[in-house]
Amino acid sequence: MARNSEEAKDAILKAFAWVGMACDGDVVYQSKRFDLYKKYIDQLLEEGKAYKCYMSKEELAALREEQMAKKERTRYDGRYRNFTGTVPQGVDPVIRIKAPQEGMITFEDGVKGTINIAATEVDDFVIARADGAPTYNFVVAIDDALMGLTDVIRGDDHLYNTPKQIVVYKALGFNLPNFNHVAMINNEQGKKLSKRDGATDVMDYKTMGYLPEALLNFLVRLGWSHGDQEIFSIEEMIALFEPKNINKSSSNYNLDKLLWLNAHYIKNTPNDELAILLKGYGVDIHGHDKLELLLDATKERGKTLVELADQINLILATPSAYDEKSSKKAFKGEAKTILADFAVMLQNWEGTLHLPCDYHAVMDKLVETKEIGFGKIGMPLRVSLLGSMTGSGLDEIMAILGVDETVLRIEKAIATIA
RNA sequence: GGCCCCAUCGUCUAGCGGUUAGGAUCCAUGGUUUUCAUCCAUGUUACAGGAGUUCAAGUCUCCUUGGGGUCACCA
């Protein structure tokens, strides 16, 4: 943990900042509070609530094996709990806490309801290692209590740590916080999420082109709902979210829905904000005079910022090649002459062409005078401008490019037609 | 294996004893569009199984089955 701890801290804080979570107070390092934990350990020792255990690791392993052979639950047998004999030489003792030996450890979980765990399920667990370093369940309880934590919300996998931590809270006389254990999120196959499932770091979602609002909205609806509402602003989440109506069962990660939400949030993000975000994806259109037009023409088409960036680049860059299938279909028959005529018309009308509708009027005129279908000009023009048969509206693209670039692309395309 | 938790469309979910079991996503079809996408409309698909309790059970109880979690001198 000492290794790269600064780096790790920064990464966590950065992720918090990205999703818009604020944190107060300074970062507290457990490794720098050993004296404090030591004080509590000594206190428990003195009060007889904890004791030294001289069992060696080998002995412990042997005990465990024996229990496993008998198909019993593996647990420490408490042999040093009330030890009065002479202590073994050459063994640095660990400190174990005295957990209740009978009855139930009961707590009210905010999402799961009442949880009853037999005291026999919790053994006298180690609170300080042989080298004196305190253990997780011990320090967590102390930190939480000292920081005045009122609500613990954590993953399901910590449910079994709770009775242990309660033992610590009680031994030290601290007030119990509210515990809430949220079920796990599984991958799309319903299995435990692992590194192979893609993102392991919150910031991976940023690099994949997701908006933090979309991620948050996606996550909040996993295991939680508010009637039929699907879209939640951060303010709404804060106002409406209650741990008690989180589902008890685990849910599956669903990429389609995340993508759908992300597309929704992209469509609803103002263009100037999108332009700033896009800088992180290799597209700098900040000073572009057709910025609004460019984003209006593309934002409906990109499910992620990465896709949106691709869409923009597709329009901005002169196609270096034409999709084979598309060109075969589009560049046939009279396509060549139609394109040439269209280019001439554009040049003739150049001074009057500004808005998408102006360009549309030229297309209308061409279709009318040549008595052809819209597709006759639409298809070849599209392939000329974008290199493929799909993409944004032609009139918008031309308005963004301007007459010169449009004509250039048309001429380039004509040159490839046999 | 012991202990704990869970179980409604493929997926996310609504439902809190009486509903034609609702919404979203996905998929399919149709419409809009010069293309794709968007958008709109329509459609397919679910109460894991079995016993009870009750006039009435997706909803309550029990069992079975199936999932998940956890059993460290890790965090």
PDB file of N, CA and C in Angstrom, chain A residues 269-279 283-299 308 311-312 315-316 354 356 392 396-397 399-401:
ATOM      1  N   THR A 269     -26.559  17.522 -24.526  1.00  0.00           N
ATOM      2  CA  THR A 269     -25.478  18.384 -24.052  1.00  0.00           C
ATOM      3  C   THR A 269     -25.310  19.545 -25.026  1.00  0.00           C
ATOM      4  N   PRO A 270     -25.252  20.778 -24.518  1.00  0.00           N
ATOM      5  CA  PRO A 270     -25.075  21.939 -25.393  1.00  0.00           C
ATOM      6  C   PRO A 270     -23.801  21.806 -26.239  1.00  0.00           C
ATOM      7  N   ASN A 271     -23.871  22.339 -27.457  1.00  0.00           N
ATOM      8  CA  ASN A 271     -22.756  22.194 -28.393  1.00  0.00           C
ATOM      9  C   ASN A 271     -21.428  22.749 -27.891  1.00  0.00           C
ATOM     10  N   ASP A 272     -21.493  23.887 -27.205  1.00  0.00           N
ATOM     11  CA  ASP A 272     -20.228  24.457 -26.742  1.00  0.00           C
ATOM     12  C   ASP A 272     -19.568  23.553 -25.704  1.00  0.00           C
ATOM     13  N   GLU A 273     -20.393  22.882 -24.892  1.00  0.00           N
ATOM     14  CA  GLU A 273     -19.822  21.948 -23.923  1.00  0.00           C
ATOM     15  C   GLU A 273     -19.240  20.726 -24.622  1.00  0.00           C
ATOM     16  N   LEU A 274     -19.962  20.258 -25.635  1.00  0.00           N
ATOM     17  CA  LEU A 274     -19.466  19.106 -26.389  1.00  0.00           C
ATOM     18  C   LEU A 274     -18.126  19.423 -27.032  1.00  0.00           C
ATOM     19  N   ALA A 275     -18.023  20.626 -27.560  1.00  0.00           N
ATOM     20  CA  ALA A 275     -16.787  21.025 -28.237  1.00  0.00           C
ATOM     21  C   ALA A 275     -15.609  20.949 -27.278  1.00  0.00           C
ATOM     22  N   ILE A 276     -15.839  21.363 -26.042  1.00  0.00           N
ATOM     23  CA  ILE A 276     -14.763  21.309 -25.051  1.00  0.00           C
ATOM     24  C   ILE A 276     -14.407  19.857 -24.720  1.00  0.00           C
ATOM     25  N   LEU A 277     -15.444  19.054 -24.518  1.00  0.00           N
ATOM     26  CA  LEU A 277     -15.215  17.636 -24.203  1.00  0.00           C
ATOM     27  C   LEU A 277     -14.477  16.919 -25.319  1.00  0.00           C
ATOM     28  N   LEU A 278     -14.835  17.265 -26.530  1.00  0.00           N
ATOM     29  CA  LEU A 278     -14.274  16.601 -27.707  1.00  0.00           C
ATOM     30  C   LEU A 278     -12.762  16.781 -27.832  1.00  0.00           C
ATOM     31  N   LYS A 279     -12.256  17.834 -27.230  1.00  0.00           N
ATOM     32  CA  LYS A 279     -10.809  18.066 -27.274  1.00  0.00           C
ATOM     33  C   LYS A 279     -10.042  16.875 -26.712  1.00  0.00           C
ATOM     34  N   VAL A 283     -10.323  15.905 -31.262  1.00  0.00           N
ATOM     35  CA  VAL A 283     -11.051  16.773 -32.185  1.00  0.00           C
ATOM     36  C   VAL A 283     -11.105  18.180 -31.586  1.00  0.00           C
ATOM     37  N   ASP A 284     -10.413  19.086 -32.216  1.00  0.00           N
ATOM     38  CA  ASP A 284     -10.449  20.460 -31.713  1.00  0.00           C
ATOM     39  C   ASP A 284     -11.183  21.341 -32.706  1.00  0.00           C
ATOM     40  N   ILE A 285     -12.447  21.589 -32.427  1.00  0.00           N
ATOM     41  CA  ILE A 285     -13.250  22.414 -33.336  1.00  0.00           C
ATOM     42  C   ILE A 285     -13.644  23.692 -32.614  1.00  0.00           C
ATOM     43  N   HIS A 286     -12.849  24.007 -31.597  1.00  0.00           N
ATOM     44  CA  HIS A 286     -13.230  25.129 -30.745  1.00  0.00           C
ATOM     45  C   HIS A 286     -13.437  26.433 -31.508  1.00  0.00           C
ATOM     46  N   GLY A 287     -12.510  26.735 -32.416  1.00  0.00           N
ATOM     47  CA  GLY A 287     -12.644  28.003 -33.128  1.00  0.00           C
ATOM     48  C   GLY A 287     -13.392  27.876 -34.459  1.00  0.00           C
ATOM     49  N   HIS A 288     -13.887  26.681 -34.732  1.00  0.00           N
ATOM     50  CA  HIS A 288     -14.521  26.426 -36.023  1.00  0.00           C
ATOM     51  C   HIS A 288     -15.768  27.290 -36.207  1.00  0.00           C
ATOM     52  N   ASP A 289     -15.868  27.988 -37.343  1.00  0.00           N
ATOM     53  CA  ASP A 289     -16.998  28.894 -37.536  1.00  0.00           C
ATOM     54  C   ASP A 289     -18.319  28.156 -37.735  1.00  0.00           C
ATOM     55  N   LYS A 290     -18.250  26.889 -38.079  1.00  0.00           N
ATOM     56  CA  LYS A 290     -19.483  26.121 -38.285  1.00  0.00           C
ATOM     57  C   LYS A 290     -19.712  25.120 -37.163  1.00  0.00           C
ATOM     58  N   LEU A 291     -19.181  25.445 -36.000  1.00  0.00           N
ATOM     59  CA  LEU A 291     -19.252  24.535 -34.862  1.00  0.00           C
ATOM     60  C   LEU A 291     -20.668  24.028 -34.562  1.00  0.00           C
ATOM     61  N   GLU A 292     -21.605  24.957 -34.469  1.00  0.00           N
ATOM     62  CA  GLU A 292     -22.985  24.575 -34.170  1.00  0.00           C
ATOM     63  C   GLU A 292     -23.534  23.595 -35.198  1.00  0.00           C
ATOM     64  N   LEU A 293     -23.327  23.940 -36.447  1.00  0.00           N
ATOM     65  CA  LEU A 293     -23.824  23.131 -37.546  1.00  0.00           C
ATOM     66  C   LEU A 293     -23.199  21.746 -37.518  1.00  0.00           C
ATOM     67  N   LEU A 294     -21.906  21.743 -37.279  1.00  0.00           N
ATOM     68  CA  LEU A 294     -21.141  20.508 -37.268  1.00  0.00           C
ATOM     69  C   LEU A 294     -21.654  19.550 -36.192  1.00  0.00           C
ATOM     70  N   LEU A 295     -21.888  20.090 -35.019  1.00  0.00           N
ATOM     71  CA  LEU A 295     -22.353  19.231 -33.926  1.00  0.00           C
ATOM     72  C   LEU A 295     -23.817  18.844 -34.088  1.00  0.00           C
ATOM     73  N   ASP A 296     -24.624  19.781 -34.587  1.00  0.00           N
ATOM     74  CA  ASP A 296     -26.025  19.437 -34.827  1.00  0.00           C
ATOM     75  C   ASP A 296     -26.122  18.298 -35.833  1.00  0.00           C
ATOM     76  N   ALA A 297     -25.228  18.316 -36.794  1.00  0.00           N
ATOM     77  CA  ALA A 297     -25.269  17.315 -37.855  1.00  0.00           C
ATOM     78  C   ALA A 297     -24.763  15.953 -37.387  1.00  0.00           C
ATOM     79  N   THR A 298     -24.003  15.922 -36.311  1.00  0.00           N
ATOM     80  CA  THR A 298     -23.378  14.666 -35.910  1.00  0.00           C
ATOM     81  C   THR A 298     -23.835  14.102 -34.564  1.00  0.00           C
ATOM     82  N   LYS A 299     -24.286  14.946 -33.677  1.00  0.00           N
ATOM     83  CA  LYS A 299     -24.551  14.459 -32.304  1.00  0.00           C
ATOM     84  C   LYS A 299     -25.656  13.424 -32.203  1.00  0.00           C
ATOM     85  N   LEU A 308     -18.648  10.180 -31.840  1.00  0.00           N
ATOM     86  CA  LEU A 308     -18.955  11.542 -32.269  1.00  0.00           C
ATOM     87  C   LEU A 308     -17.719  12.172 -32.917  1.00  0.00           C
ATOM     88  N   GLN A 311     -17.339  10.791 -36.321  1.00  0.00           N
ATOM     89  CA  GLN A 311     -18.303  11.406 -37.241  1.00  0.00           C
ATOM     90  C   GLN A 311     -17.808  12.762 -37.725  1.00  0.00           C
ATOM     91  N   ILE A 312     -17.283  13.533 -36.797  1.00  0.00           N
ATOM     92  CA  ILE A 312     -16.800  14.866 -37.137  1.00  0.00           C
ATOM     93  C   ILE A 312     -15.594  14.785 -38.063  1.00  0.00           C
ATOM     94  N   ILE A 315     -16.439  14.080 -41.632  1.00  0.00           N
ATOM     95  CA  ILE A 315     -16.899  15.228 -42.414  1.00  0.00           C
ATOM     96  C   ILE A 315     -15.741  16.168 -42.727  1.00  0.00           C
ATOM     97  N   LEU A 316     -14.912  16.411 -41.717  1.00  0.00           N
ATOM     98  CA  LEU A 316     -13.833  17.380 -41.875  1.00  0.00           C
ATOM     99  C   LEU A 316     -12.713  16.943 -42.816  1.00  0.00           C
ATOM    100  N   HIS A 354     -25.179  29.727 -48.048  1.00  0.00           N
ATOM    101  CA  HIS A 354     -24.699  29.825 -46.669  1.00  0.00           C
ATOM    102  C   HIS A 354     -25.273  28.715 -45.800  1.00  0.00           C
ATOM    103  N   PRO A 356     -27.725  25.317 -44.773  1.00  0.00           N
ATOM    104  CA  PRO A 356     -28.054  24.010 -45.348  1.00  0.00           C
ATOM    105  C   PRO A 356     -29.207  24.099 -46.344  1.00  0.00           C
ATOM    106  N   SER A 392     -24.240  11.970 -42.048  1.00  0.00           N
ATOM    107  CA  SER A 392     -25.121  13.104 -41.797  1.00  0.00           C
ATOM    108  C   SER A 392     -25.808  13.598 -43.057  1.00  0.00           C
ATOM    109  N   GLU A 396     -26.356  19.737 -44.818  1.00  0.00           N
ATOM    110  CA  GLU A 396     -25.591  20.197 -43.663  1.00  0.00           C
ATOM    111  C   GLU A 396     -24.089  20.044 -43.904  1.00  0.00           C
ATOM    112  N   ILE A 397     -23.723  18.915 -44.475  1.00  0.00           N
ATOM    113  CA  ILE A 397     -22.312  18.673 -44.741  1.00  0.00           C
ATOM    114  C   ILE A 397     -21.758  19.740 -45.686  1.00  0.00           C
ATOM    115  N   ALA A 399     -22.906  22.724 -46.228  1.00  0.00           N
ATOM    116  CA  ALA A 399     -22.870  24.024 -45.562  1.00  0.00           C
ATOM    117  C   ALA A 399     -21.652  24.139 -44.667  1.00  0.00           C
ATOM    118  N   ILE A 400     -21.271  23.021 -44.075  1.00  0.00           N
ATOM    119  CA  ILE A 400     -20.087  23.024 -43.214  1.00  0.00           C
ATOM    120  C   ILE A 400     -18.817  23.168 -44.055  1.00  0.00           C
ATOM    121  N   LEU A 401     -18.770  22.432 -45.143  1.00  0.00           N
ATOM    122  CA  LEU A 401     -17.565  22.422 -45.967  1.00  0.00           C
ATOM    123  C   LEU A 401     -17.396  23.694 -46.792  1.00  0.00           C
TER     124      LEU A 401
END
